[in-house]
XYZ file of C-alpha atoms in Angstrom:
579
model
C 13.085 -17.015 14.410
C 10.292 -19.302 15.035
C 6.885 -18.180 15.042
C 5.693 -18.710 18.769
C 2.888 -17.492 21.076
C 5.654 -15.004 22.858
C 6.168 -13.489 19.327
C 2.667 -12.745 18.272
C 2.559 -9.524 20.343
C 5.058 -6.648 19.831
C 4.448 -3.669 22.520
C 5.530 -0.276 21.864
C 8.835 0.467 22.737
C 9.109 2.782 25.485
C 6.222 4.795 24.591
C 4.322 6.350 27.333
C 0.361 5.857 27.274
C -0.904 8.477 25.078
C -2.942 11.051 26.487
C -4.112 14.546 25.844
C -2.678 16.702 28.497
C 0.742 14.877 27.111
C 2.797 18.064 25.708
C 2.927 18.601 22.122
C 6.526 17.940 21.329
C 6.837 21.117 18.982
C 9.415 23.895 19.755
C 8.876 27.668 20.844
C 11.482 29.299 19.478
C 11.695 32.654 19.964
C 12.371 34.504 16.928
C 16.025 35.259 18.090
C 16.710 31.335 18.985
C 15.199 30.681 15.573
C 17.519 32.563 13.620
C 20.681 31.639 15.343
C 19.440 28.026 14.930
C 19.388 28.699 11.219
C 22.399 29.390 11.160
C 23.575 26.588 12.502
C 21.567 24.564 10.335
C 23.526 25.813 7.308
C 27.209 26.060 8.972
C 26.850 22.150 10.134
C 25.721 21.169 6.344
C 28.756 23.079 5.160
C 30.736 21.254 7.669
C 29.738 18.120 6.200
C 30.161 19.122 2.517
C 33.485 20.317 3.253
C 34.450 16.978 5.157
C 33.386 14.924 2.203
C 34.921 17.159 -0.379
C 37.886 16.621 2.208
C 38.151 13.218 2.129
C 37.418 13.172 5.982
C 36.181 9.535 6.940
C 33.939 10.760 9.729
C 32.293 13.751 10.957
C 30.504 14.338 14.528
C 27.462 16.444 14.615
C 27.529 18.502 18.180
C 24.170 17.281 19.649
C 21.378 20.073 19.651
C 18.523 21.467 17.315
C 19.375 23.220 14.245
C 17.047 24.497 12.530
C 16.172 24.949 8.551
C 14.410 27.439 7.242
C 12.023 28.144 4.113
C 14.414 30.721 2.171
C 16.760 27.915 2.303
C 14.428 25.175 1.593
C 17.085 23.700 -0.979
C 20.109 23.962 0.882
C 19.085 21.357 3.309
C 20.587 19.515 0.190
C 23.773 17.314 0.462
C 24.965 16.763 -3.018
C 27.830 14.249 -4.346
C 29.128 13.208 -0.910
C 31.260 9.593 -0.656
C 32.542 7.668 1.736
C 31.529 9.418 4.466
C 30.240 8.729 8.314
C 27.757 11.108 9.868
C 27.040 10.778 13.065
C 24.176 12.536 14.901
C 23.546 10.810 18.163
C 21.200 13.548 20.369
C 20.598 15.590 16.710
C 17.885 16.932 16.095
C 16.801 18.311 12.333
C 13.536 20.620 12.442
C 12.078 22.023 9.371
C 10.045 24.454 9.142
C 6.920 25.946 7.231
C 6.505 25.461 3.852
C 6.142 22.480 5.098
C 7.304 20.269 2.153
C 10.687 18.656 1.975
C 13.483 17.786 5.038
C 16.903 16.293 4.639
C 17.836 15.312 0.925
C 20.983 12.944 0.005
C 21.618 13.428 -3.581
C 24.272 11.713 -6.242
C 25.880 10.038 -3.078
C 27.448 7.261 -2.412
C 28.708 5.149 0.561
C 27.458 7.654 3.394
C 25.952 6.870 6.731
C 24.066 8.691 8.489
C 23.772 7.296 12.317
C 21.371 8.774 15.371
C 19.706 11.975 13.893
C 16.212 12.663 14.633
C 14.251 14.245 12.022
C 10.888 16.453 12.854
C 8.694 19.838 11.373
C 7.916 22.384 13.713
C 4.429 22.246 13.538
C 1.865 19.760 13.373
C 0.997 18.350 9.460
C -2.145 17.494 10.243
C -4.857 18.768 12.449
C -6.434 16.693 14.940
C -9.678 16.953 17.119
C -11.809 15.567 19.993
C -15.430 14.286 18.418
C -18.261 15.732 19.893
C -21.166 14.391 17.425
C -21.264 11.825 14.898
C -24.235 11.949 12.204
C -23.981 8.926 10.466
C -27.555 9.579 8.401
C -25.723 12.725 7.176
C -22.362 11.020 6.774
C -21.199 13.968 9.183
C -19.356 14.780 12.265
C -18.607 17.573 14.712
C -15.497 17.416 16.194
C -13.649 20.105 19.251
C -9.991 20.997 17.921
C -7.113 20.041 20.151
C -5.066 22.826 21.285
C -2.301 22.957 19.085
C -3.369 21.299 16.440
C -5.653 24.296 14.300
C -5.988 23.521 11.022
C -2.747 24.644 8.656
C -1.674 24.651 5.149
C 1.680 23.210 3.455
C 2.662 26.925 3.881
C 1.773 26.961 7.799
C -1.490 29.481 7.362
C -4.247 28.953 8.999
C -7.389 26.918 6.707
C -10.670 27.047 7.142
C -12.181 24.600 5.280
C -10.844 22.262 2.204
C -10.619 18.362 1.412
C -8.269 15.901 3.509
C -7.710 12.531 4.545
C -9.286 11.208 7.762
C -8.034 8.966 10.177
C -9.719 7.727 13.408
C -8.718 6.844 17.128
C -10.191 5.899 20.002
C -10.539 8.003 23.565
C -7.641 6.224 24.577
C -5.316 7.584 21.504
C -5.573 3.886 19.658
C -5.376 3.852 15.995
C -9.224 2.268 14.796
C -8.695 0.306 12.055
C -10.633 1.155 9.088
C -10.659 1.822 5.360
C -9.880 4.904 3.407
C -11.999 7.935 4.112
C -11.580 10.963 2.428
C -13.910 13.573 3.180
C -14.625 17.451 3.170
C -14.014 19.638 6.352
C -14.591 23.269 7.450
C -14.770 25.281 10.649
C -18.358 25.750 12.239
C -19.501 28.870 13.609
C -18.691 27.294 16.889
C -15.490 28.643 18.442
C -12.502 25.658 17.597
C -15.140 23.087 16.382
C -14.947 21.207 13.038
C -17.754 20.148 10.901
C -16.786 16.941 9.027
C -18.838 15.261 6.339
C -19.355 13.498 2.976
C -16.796 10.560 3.751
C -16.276 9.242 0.826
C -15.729 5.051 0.014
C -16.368 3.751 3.834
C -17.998 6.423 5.436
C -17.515 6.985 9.251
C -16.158 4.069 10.665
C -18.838 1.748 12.677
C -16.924 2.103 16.317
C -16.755 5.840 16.460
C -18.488 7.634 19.026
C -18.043 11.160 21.054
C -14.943 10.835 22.825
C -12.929 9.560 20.206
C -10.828 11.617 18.221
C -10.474 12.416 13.952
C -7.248 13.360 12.153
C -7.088 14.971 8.913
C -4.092 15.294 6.948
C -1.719 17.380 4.350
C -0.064 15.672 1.773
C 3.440 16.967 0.098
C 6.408 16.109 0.241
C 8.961 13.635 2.118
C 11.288 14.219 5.517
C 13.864 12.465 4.490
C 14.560 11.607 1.036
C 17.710 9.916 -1.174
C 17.891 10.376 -5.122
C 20.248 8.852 -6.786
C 22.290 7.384 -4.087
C 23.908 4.707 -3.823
C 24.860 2.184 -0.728
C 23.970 4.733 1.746
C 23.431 3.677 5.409
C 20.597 5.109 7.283
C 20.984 4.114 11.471
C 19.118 4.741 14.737
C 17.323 7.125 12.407
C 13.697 8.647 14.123
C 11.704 10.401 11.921
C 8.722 12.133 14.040
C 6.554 14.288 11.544
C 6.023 14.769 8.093
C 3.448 16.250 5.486
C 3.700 13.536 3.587
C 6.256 10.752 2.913
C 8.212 9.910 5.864
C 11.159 7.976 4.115
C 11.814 8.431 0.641
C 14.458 7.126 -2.011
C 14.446 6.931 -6.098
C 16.467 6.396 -8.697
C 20.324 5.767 -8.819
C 22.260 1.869 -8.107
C 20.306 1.404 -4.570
C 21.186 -0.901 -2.271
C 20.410 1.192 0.541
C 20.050 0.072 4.180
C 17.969 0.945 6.752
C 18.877 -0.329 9.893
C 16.624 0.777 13.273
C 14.879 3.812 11.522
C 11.740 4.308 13.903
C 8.673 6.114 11.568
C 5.795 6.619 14.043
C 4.628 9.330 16.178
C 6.533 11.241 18.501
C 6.481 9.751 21.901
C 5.588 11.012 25.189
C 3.453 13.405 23.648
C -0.309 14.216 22.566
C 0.480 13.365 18.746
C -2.131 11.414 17.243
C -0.639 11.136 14.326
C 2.662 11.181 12.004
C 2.969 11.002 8.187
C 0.708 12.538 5.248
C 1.457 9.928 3.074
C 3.316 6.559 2.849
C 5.746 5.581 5.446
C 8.573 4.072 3.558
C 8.095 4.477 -0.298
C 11.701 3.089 -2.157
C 11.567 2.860 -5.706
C 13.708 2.788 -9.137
C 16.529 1.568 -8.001
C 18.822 -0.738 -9.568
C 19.339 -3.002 -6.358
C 16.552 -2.982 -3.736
C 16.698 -1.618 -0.135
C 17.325 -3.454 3.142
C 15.287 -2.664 6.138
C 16.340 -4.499 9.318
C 14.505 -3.979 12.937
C 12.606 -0.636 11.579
C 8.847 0.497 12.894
C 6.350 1.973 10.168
C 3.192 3.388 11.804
C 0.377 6.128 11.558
C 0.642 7.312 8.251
C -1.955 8.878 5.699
C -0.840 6.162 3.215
C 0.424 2.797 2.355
C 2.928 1.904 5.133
C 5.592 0.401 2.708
C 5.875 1.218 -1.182
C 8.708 -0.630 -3.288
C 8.415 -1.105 -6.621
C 9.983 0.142 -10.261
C 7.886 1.166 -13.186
C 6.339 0.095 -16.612
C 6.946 2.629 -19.716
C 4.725 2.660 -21.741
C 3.971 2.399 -26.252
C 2.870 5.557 -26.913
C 3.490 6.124 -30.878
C 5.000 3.771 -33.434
C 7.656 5.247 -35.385
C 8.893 2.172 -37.698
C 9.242 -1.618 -37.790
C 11.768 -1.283 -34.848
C 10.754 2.101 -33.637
C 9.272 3.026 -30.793
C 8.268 6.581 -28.750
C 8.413 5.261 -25.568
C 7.393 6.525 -22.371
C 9.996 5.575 -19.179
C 12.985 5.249 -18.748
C 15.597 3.097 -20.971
C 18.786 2.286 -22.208
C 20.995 1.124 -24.885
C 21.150 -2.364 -24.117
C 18.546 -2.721 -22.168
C 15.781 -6.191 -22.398
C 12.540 -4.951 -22.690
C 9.348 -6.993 -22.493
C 6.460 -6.014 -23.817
C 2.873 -7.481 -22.524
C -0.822 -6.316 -23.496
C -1.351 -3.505 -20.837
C -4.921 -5.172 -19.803
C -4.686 -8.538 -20.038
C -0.600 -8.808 -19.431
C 0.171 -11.390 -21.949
C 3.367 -11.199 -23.339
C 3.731 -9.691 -26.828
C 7.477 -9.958 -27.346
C 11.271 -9.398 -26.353
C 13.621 -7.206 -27.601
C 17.202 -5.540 -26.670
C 17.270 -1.990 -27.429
C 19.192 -0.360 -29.870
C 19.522 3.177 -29.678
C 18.011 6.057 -27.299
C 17.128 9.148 -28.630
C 15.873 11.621 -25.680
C 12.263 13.114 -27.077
C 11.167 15.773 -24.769
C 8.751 17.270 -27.502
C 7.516 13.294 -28.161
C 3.596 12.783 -28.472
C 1.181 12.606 -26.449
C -1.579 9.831 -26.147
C -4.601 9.829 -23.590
C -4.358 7.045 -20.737
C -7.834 8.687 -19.143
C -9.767 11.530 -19.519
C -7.162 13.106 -16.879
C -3.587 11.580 -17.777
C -1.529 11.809 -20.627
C 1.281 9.449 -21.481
C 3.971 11.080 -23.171
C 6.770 9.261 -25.393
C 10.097 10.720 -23.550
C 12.582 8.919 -25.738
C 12.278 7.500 -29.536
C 13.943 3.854 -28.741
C 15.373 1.704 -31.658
C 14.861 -2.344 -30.803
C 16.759 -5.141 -32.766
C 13.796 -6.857 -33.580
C 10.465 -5.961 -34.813
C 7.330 -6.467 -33.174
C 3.516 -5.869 -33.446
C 2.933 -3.301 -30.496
C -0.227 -1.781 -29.890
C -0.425 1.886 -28.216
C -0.250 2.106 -24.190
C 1.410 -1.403 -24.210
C 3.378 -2.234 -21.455
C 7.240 -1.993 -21.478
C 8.588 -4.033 -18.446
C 12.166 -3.588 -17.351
C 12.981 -6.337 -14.743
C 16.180 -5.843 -13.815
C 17.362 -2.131 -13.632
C 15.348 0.689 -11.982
C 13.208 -2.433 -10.518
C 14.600 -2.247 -6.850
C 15.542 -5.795 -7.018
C 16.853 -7.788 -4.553
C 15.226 -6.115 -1.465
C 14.766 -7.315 2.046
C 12.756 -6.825 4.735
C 13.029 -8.293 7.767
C 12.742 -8.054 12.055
C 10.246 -5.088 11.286
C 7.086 -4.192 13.116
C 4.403 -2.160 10.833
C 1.195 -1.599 12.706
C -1.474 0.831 13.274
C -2.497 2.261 9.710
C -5.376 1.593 7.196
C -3.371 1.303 4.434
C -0.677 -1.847 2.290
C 2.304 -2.998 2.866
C 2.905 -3.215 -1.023
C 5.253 -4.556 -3.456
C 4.586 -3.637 -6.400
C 6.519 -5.415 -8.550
C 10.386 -5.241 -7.318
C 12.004 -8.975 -8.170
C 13.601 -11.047 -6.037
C 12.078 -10.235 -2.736
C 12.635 -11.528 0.999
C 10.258 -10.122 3.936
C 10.592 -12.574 7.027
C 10.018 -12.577 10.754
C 7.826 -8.837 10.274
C 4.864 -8.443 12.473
C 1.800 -6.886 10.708
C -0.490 -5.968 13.200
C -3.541 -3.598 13.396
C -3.208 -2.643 9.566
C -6.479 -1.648 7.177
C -4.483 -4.144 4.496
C -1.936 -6.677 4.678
C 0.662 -7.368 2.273
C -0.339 -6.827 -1.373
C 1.620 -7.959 -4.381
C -0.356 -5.116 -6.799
C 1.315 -4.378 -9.928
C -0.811 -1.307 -11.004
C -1.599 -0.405 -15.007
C -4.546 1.083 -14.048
C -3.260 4.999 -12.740
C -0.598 7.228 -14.180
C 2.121 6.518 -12.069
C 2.433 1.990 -13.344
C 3.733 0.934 -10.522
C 5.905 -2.255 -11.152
C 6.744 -4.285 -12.571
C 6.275 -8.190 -11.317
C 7.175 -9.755 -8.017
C 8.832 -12.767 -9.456
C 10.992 -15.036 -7.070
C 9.416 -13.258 -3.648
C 9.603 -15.233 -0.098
C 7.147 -14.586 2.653
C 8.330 -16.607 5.848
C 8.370 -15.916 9.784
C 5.907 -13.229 9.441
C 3.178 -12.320 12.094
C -0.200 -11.204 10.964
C -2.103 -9.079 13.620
C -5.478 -7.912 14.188
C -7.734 -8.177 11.775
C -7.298 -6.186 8.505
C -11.017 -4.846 7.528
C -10.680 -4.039 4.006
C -9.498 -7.849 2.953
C -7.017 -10.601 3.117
C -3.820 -10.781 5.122
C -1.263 -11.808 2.002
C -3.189 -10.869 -1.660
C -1.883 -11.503 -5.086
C -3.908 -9.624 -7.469
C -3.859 -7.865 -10.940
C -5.237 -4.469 -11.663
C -6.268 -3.233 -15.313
C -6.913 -0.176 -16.722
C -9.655 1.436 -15.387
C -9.419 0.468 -11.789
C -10.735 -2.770 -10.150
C -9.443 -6.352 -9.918
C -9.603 -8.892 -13.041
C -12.543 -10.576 -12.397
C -12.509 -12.677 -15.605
C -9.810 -15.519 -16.278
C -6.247 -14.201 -17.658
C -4.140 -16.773 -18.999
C -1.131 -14.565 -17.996
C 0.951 -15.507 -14.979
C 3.602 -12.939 -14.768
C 4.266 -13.458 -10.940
C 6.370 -16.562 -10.661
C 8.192 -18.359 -7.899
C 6.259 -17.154 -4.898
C 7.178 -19.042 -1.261
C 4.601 -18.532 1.681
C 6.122 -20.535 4.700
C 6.034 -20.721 8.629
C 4.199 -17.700 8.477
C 1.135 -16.459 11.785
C -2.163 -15.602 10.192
C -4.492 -14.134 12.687
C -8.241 -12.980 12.217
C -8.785 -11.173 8.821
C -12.202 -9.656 7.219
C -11.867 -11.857 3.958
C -10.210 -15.208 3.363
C -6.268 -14.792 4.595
C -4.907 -15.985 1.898
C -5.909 -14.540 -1.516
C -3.543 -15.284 -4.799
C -3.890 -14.663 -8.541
C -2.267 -14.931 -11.671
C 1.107 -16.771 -9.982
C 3.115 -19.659 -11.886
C 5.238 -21.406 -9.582
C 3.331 -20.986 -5.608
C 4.374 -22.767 -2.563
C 2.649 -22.505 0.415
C 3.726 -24.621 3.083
C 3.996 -24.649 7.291
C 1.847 -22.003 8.035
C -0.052 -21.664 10.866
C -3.764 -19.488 10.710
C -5.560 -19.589 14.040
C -8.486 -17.646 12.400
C -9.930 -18.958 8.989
C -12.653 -17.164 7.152
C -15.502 -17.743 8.642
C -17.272 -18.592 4.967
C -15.731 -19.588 1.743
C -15.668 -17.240 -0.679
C -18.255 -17.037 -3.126
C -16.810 -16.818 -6.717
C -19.028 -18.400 -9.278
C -15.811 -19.103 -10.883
C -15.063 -22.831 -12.361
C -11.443 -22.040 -12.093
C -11.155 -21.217 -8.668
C -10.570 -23.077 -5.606
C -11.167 -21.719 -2.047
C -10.876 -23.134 1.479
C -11.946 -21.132 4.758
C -8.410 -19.693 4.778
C -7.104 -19.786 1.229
C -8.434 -18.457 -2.215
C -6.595 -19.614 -5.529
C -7.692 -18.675 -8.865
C -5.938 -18.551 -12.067
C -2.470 -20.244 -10.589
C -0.005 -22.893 -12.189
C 2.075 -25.391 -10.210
C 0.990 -24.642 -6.904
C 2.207 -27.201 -3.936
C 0.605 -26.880 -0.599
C 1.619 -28.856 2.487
C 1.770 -29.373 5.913
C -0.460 -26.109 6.956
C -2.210 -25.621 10.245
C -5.886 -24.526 11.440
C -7.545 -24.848 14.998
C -9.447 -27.394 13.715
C -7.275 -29.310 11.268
C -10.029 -28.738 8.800
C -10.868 -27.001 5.665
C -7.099 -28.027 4.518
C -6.580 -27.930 0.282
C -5.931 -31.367 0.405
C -8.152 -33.220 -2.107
C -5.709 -36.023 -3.457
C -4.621 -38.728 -1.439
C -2.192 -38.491 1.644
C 1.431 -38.072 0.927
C 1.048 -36.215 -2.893
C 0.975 -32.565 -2.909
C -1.948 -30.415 -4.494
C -0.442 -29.459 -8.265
């Protein structure tokens, strides 16, 4: 679909105007209801094990609440079912305290799951009404809402501790803003909150009294796949969770998820929704699909996918290796410089020998990278320790798509972190704190990757102004933390497309790419260029009011539009391309 002027606003499907007299949307279960309902929670998962196990081709939920409790925390577990239809239309799944983990597919393959809603009986966050901001002291005071005291993952009560803070308005808007964690506890004033020491931005510039703050848990996720494979996940809604709201890892992939709604509940006073990322799919062997989903209010990055780097963590021999990830006999492994990424080799591995007492080696004075397997390669190469070990094809999530989806109203990414062969098209962004990063990360313990090599951005709508930098950024992250600021000859991102694609206003320069070998950009329109070019200081950079290029090979850019016509990369003469 064509970007046009009647498809650069998405409204909010059927959800009423928030307000605070709005009920909360949580049950009261009396203790009686509660227990049948637990029951019932663990006869209708038998039913479903048994029906699989059967070789029954569908089973019908009866519509209702069930209801799961925490002494059977791991039996809202559905192991090794296949071929299988579930369908849940008027289902709904409440979990209660601890609140950690929901509904978990595991080892299955070829099930779908159609019409269940998914929700925790009580709030994973707490939210209140600001009555004093103290910007001098980097403090607030803030009136709890009824409802929403503070709790732990285990559903006490807290009284003070360290969370993550969102902001909206009076009006129950999302205000955009970057990431603020900060310190709470409970004044001596009855249901009042003291906030303080934000950390990174501070208290965001528009807040006044009125407005309200939201501070979060952060466990597990609500509903989670490991190990699956072609699973179907339809007219899904997940309401509430204390941390990930959509989760899968591991296994063949190639999971879709078709109309799965990830936001907060509506027609109620919730402010808020997730404790941690919205979607966050990784490790699979094929990537997912999502198709006409919504992604919003989250404590963290609203979509995750991405494989991993292993790591060199001891040589053992001119062909061996402890390595730490994941790999097979078989397997091609390349192996680039962990802080520069140049590429130090290629080899097929041998043999896998599973090392659970392997070394050790320091990544930081807080992580430890240990080798999990001693790998045999057929060649030998020169590998220094805490190299990287890139596996492009399996456990990668390759081959995943995106598309029709509407992600809005959270300060976090929409990242890719390195899955391969990538396709996100005609997907509003709009009022998001980032927009979509390519950000393979070396620089933490968990090496998110590897490379987003042949990735196409096109039809995509960019909303509203992300405040903490561009609306599509390419960039590379070393040890230590920060961006590469000096030239890297490496250019592991290759065959990027940016086409036909909406850029509205954004804090920095829309468009910012590194380190990318093979760009096109081409037929985009951006009604809101920086309003300053970018000072770099670099000689091998070129910038424009809406585009920033440094370190890239065989770029072509064509046939882009501004208000103005001007500030277009167009230096050589008409009809050649910029190369």
């Amino acid at each position: 679909v064509a970007v046009s002027a009647g498809l650069q606003v998405v409204p909010e499907p059927f959800v009423s105007r928030w307000q605070v007299d709005l009920p909360t949307g949580y049950p009261d279960f009396s203790e009686e209801e509660s227990t049948a309902l637990r029951q019932k929670g663990q006869d209708i998962l038998r039913d479903i094990r048994e029906a699989s196990k059967a070789g029954q081709a569908e089973i019908v939920i009866p519509p209702g609440d069930y209801l799961f409790h925490a002494r059977w925390s791991q039996a809202s577990t559905l192991k090794g079912l296949a071929d299988l239809k579930i369908r849940a239309e008027g289902v709904t799944f409440w979990f209660e305290p601890p609140m950690i983990h929901g509904l978990l597919f595991e080892d299955c393959r070829n099930v779908a799951l159609r019409g269940l809603t998914i929700d925790f009986t009580l709030p994973c966050w707490f939210q209140a009404r600001v009555l004093e901001v103290d910007r001098d002291r980097n403090t607030l005071r803030a009136a709890l809402t009824p409802g929403y005291e503070p709790r732990d993952a285990q559903g006490e009560a807290e009284t003070a501790g360290e969370r993550a803070f969102m902001f909206y308005d009076d009006r129950g808007r999302f205000i955009n803003h970057r990431h603020a964690p900060g310190k709470w506890g409970l004044s001596e004033e009855e249901d009042v909150v003291l906030c303080r020491d934000f950390e990174r931005s501070g208290i965001p510039d528009g807040l006044k009294p009125g407005d309200y703050i939201v501070a979060t848990i952060r466990t597990g996720a609500a509903l989670r796949s490991l190990r699956c494979a072609d699973m179907r996940f339809e007219d899904i809604n997940v309401w509430s969770s204390p941390g990930v709201a959509v989760n899968e890892g591991g296994g063949e992939g190639g999971n879709v998820y078709r109309r799965v709604r990830a936001t907060r509940r509506p027609h109620t006073n919730r402010l808020h929704a997730f404790g941690a990322d919205v979607f966050h799919l990784a490790g699979t062997d094929r990537g997912p699909t999502l198709d006409r989903c919504e992604a919003a209010y989250s404590g963290d990055d609203i979509l995750n996918i991405h494989g991993s780097f292993g790591r060199v963590v001891q040589r053992a021999g001119p062909r061996r290796y402890y390595l730490q990830g994941v790999h097979e006999v078989g397997d091609t492994v390349e192996f680039r410089d962990a802080r520069s990424v140049r590429l130090l080799g290629t080899a097929k591995v041998v043999s896998v020998q599973a090392t659970p007492d392997g070394p050790s080696l320091a990544i930081n004075d807080r992580y430890q990278a240990k080798g999990e397997s001693l790998v045999e390669l057929d060649r030998a190469l020169d590998l220094s320790e805490l190299s990287l070990a890139v596996l492009d094809g399996k456990r990668s999530a390759a081959g995943w798509v995106v598309r029709n989806c509407w992600f809005h109203d959270d300060f976090q990414r929409t990242l890719i972190n390195g899955s391969p062969g990538g396709l996100i098209e005609n997907t509003t962004l709009q009022n998001v704190g980032q927009g979509l990063c390519v950000q393979f990360e070396t620089w933490g313990p968990w090496m998110e990757g590897p490379f987003a090599r042949d990735l196409v951005i096109r039809n995509n709508r960019f909303l509203n102004a992300p405040p903490d930098g561009s609306a599509v950024n390419v960039s590379m992250h070393p040890p230590g933390g920060g961006s590469n600021r000096r030239r890297f000859e490496a250019k592991p991102v290759t065959n990027m497309t940016i086409t036909e694609n909406y850029f509205g206003p954004t804090s920095s320069v829309p468009l910012s790419i590194h380190n990318v070998d093979g760009l096109k950009i081409y037929g985009n329109s951006i009604d809101h260029p920086a309003s300053a070019v970018m000072p770099t200081g670099l000689t091998n950079a070129s910038t424009v009011n809406w585009l920033y290029l440094q370190d890239c090979d065989n770029v072509i850019i064509q046939a882009n539009r501004t208000p103005t016509g001007k500030g277009m990369f167009n230096p050589e003469p008409a009809g050649k391309s910029q190369r």
